[in-house]
Amino acid sequence: MSENRLTNILVPVFAVILGIIVGAIVMLVSGYDPIAGYSALLYGAFGDRYYIGETIRQVTPYILAGLAVAFAFRTGLFNIGVEGQLIVGWLAAVWVGVAFELPKVIHLPLAIFAAAAAGALWGFIPGFLKARFRVHEVIVTIMMNYIALYVSNAVIRSVLSDQGFKSEKIYPSASLRSEFLQSLTDYSTLHYGIIISLIAAVVMWFLLEKTTTGYELRAVGFNQHASHYAGMNVNRNIVLSMVISGVFAGIAGAMEGLGTFENVSVKAGFTGVGFDGIAVALLGGNHAFGIILAAILFGALKVGALEMPSAADVPTELVDIVIALIIFFVASSYLIRLVLTRLKKEGK
């Protein structure tokens, strides 16, 4: 293993360790017991079969949101709009789930495809504006998040809901729920979405690393001028990158709509999954396998935090502080790399 590759692995590991250590210091300063707090967090994430099921269920959309962010990163784009793409994907999947009653072999793939198409459309718009008019994708995707939130709320109220705040439950033929997986995990909300998310990670890895299209996308991300000189269609690849990123995000929404909740409801604010996907991608080094590991960590932190107030009298907000610290240390990777380089020199 090369030194550079080893450093790339060690940086996020040290970032997590530092985040946990500084988080413990914050707990101490705030008058809480960090050992009791982290023990409660671990138990709430992995303490029994039910908690493990809930953690895996939470990991599912995190993997897909992380893949969406990472795919754009790897191709030189910053997709802040994963949250909005997830919301429209969730809406589209549930809409198909309640509008039709078909055999499961047709209905479920159709609902997931609708979510992917909705996410792709929401990714296409900023991609097209970037390619055609050089409008920065960060500005457009942030605005598209709010458009997605309020448009989806309007559609739910006017089209999908009789009660005014949520849709009907989807037909069983469109559901990702699994009695087998639920029975294994003491009837948690675990569903088949975890399998889809793992397949998506393999698809992203294969597409970027093993195909000509992936090579072109990465080349455009590295240097647009050189790619254009080499005969690549830069504008087409920018749009394609945002569309594929939107597909991953839309499928993440389908996991929530068809698996976890089996409906869609009016939202007072963002789900947060899309924004957490940015942290997952950063911690995972924008690589498929790293994203899976980072999603497991974030899923465990989010689910485990729910046990902290009752078991250790520690507020769940402290977990958000730990997550923020991990992101801070990942973003400050230059400092960690500098320390590692000096340690290597001293070792020699």
JSON list of C-alpha atoms in Angstrom, two decimals, residues 8-9 11-13 16 66-67 70 73-74 204 276-295 297-298 326 330:
[
{"chain": "A", "resi": 8, "resn": "ASN", "atom": "CA", "xyz": [-5.97, 8.92, 2.85]},
{"chain": "A", "resi": 9, "resn": "ILE", "atom": "CA", "xyz": [-7.25, 6.08, 5.05]},
{"chain": "A", "resi": 11, "resn": "VAL", "atom": "CA", "xyz": [-7.04, 10.97, 7.92]},
{"chain": "A", "resi": 12, "resn": "PRO", "atom": "CA", "xyz": [-10.76, 10.14, 8.35]},
{"chain": "A", "resi": 13, "resn": "VAL", "atom": "CA", "xyz": [-9.92, 7.61, 11.09]},
{"chain": "A", "resi": 16, "resn": "VAL", "atom": "CA", "xyz": [-13.39, 10.41, 13.94]},
{"chain": "A", "resi": 66, "resn": "GLY", "atom": "CA", "xyz": [-23.39, 10.08, 0.28]},
{"chain": "A", "resi": 67, "resn": "LEU", "atom": "CA", "xyz": [-23.06, 8.46, -3.16]},
{"chain": "A", "resi": 70, "resn": "ALA", "atom": "CA", "xyz": [-19.58, 11.94, -3.90]},
{"chain": "A", "resi": 73, "resn": "PHE", "atom": "CA", "xyz": [-17.51, 15.65, -6.17]},
{"chain": "A", "resi": 74, "resn": "ARG", "atom": "CA", "xyz": [-15.57, 13.08, -8.17]},
{"chain": "A", "resi": 204, "resn": "MET", "atom": "CA", "xyz": [-21.01, 3.95, -8.64]},
{"chain": "A", "resi": 276, "resn": "ASP", "atom": "CA", "xyz": [-25.75, 14.71, 6.17]},
{"chain": "A", "resi": 277, "resn": "GLY", "atom": "CA", "xyz": [-24.83, 13.05, 2.88]},
{"chain": "A", "resi": 278, "resn": "ILE", "atom": "CA", "xyz": [-22.23, 15.79, 2.35]},
{"chain": "A", "resi": 279, "resn": "ALA", "atom": "CA", "xyz": [-20.55, 14.80, 5.63]},
{"chain": "A", "resi": 280, "resn": "VAL", "atom": "CA", "xyz": [-20.80, 11.11, 4.75]},
{"chain": "A", "resi": 281, "resn": "ALA", "atom": "CA", "xyz": [-19.13, 11.72, 1.38]},
{"chain": "A", "resi": 282, "resn": "LEU", "atom": "CA", "xyz": [-16.35, 13.82, 2.93]},
{"chain": "A", "resi": 283, "resn": "LEU", "atom": "CA", "xyz": [-15.64, 11.28, 5.65]},
{"chain": "A", "resi": 284, "resn": "GLY", "atom": "CA", "xyz": [-15.77, 8.43, 3.14]},
{"chain": "A", "resi": 285, "resn": "GLY", "atom": "CA", "xyz": [-13.22, 10.12, 0.90]},
{"chain": "A", "resi": 286, "resn": "ASN", "atom": "CA", "xyz": [-15.77, 10.19, -1.97]},
{"chain": "A", "resi": 287, "resn": "HIS", "atom": "CA", "xyz": [-15.18, 6.47, -2.55]},
{"chain": "A", "resi": 288, "resn": "ALA", "atom": "CA", "xyz": [-17.99, 3.93, -2.56]},
{"chain": "A", "resi": 289, "resn": "PHE", "atom": "CA", "xyz": [-16.55, 1.63, 0.13]},
{"chain": "A", "resi": 290, "resn": "GLY", "atom": "CA", "xyz": [-15.57, 4.57, 2.33]},
{"chain": "A", "resi": 291, "resn": "ILE", "atom": "CA", "xyz": [-19.08, 5.98, 2.04]},
{"chain": "A", "resi": 292, "resn": "ILE", "atom": "CA", "xyz": [-20.58, 2.70, 3.30]},
{"chain": "A", "resi": 293, "resn": "LEU", "atom": "CA", "xyz": [-18.33, 2.84, 6.39]},
{"chain": "A", "resi": 294, "resn": "ALA", "atom": "CA", "xyz": [-19.06, 6.53, 6.96]},
{"chain": "A", "resi": 295, "resn": "ALA", "atom": "CA", "xyz": [-22.81, 5.91, 6.60]},
{"chain": "A", "resi": 297, "resn": "LEU", "atom": "CA", "xyz": [-20.91, 5.61, 11.62]},
{"chain": "A", "resi": 298, "resn": "PHE", "atom": "CA", "xyz": [-23.44, 8.37, 11.02]},
{"chain": "A", "resi": 326, "resn": "ILE", "atom": "CA", "xyz": [-15.75, 15.06, 12.90]},
{"chain": "A", "resi": 330, "resn": "VAL", "atom": "CA", "xyz": [-12.06, 16.01, 8.07]}
]
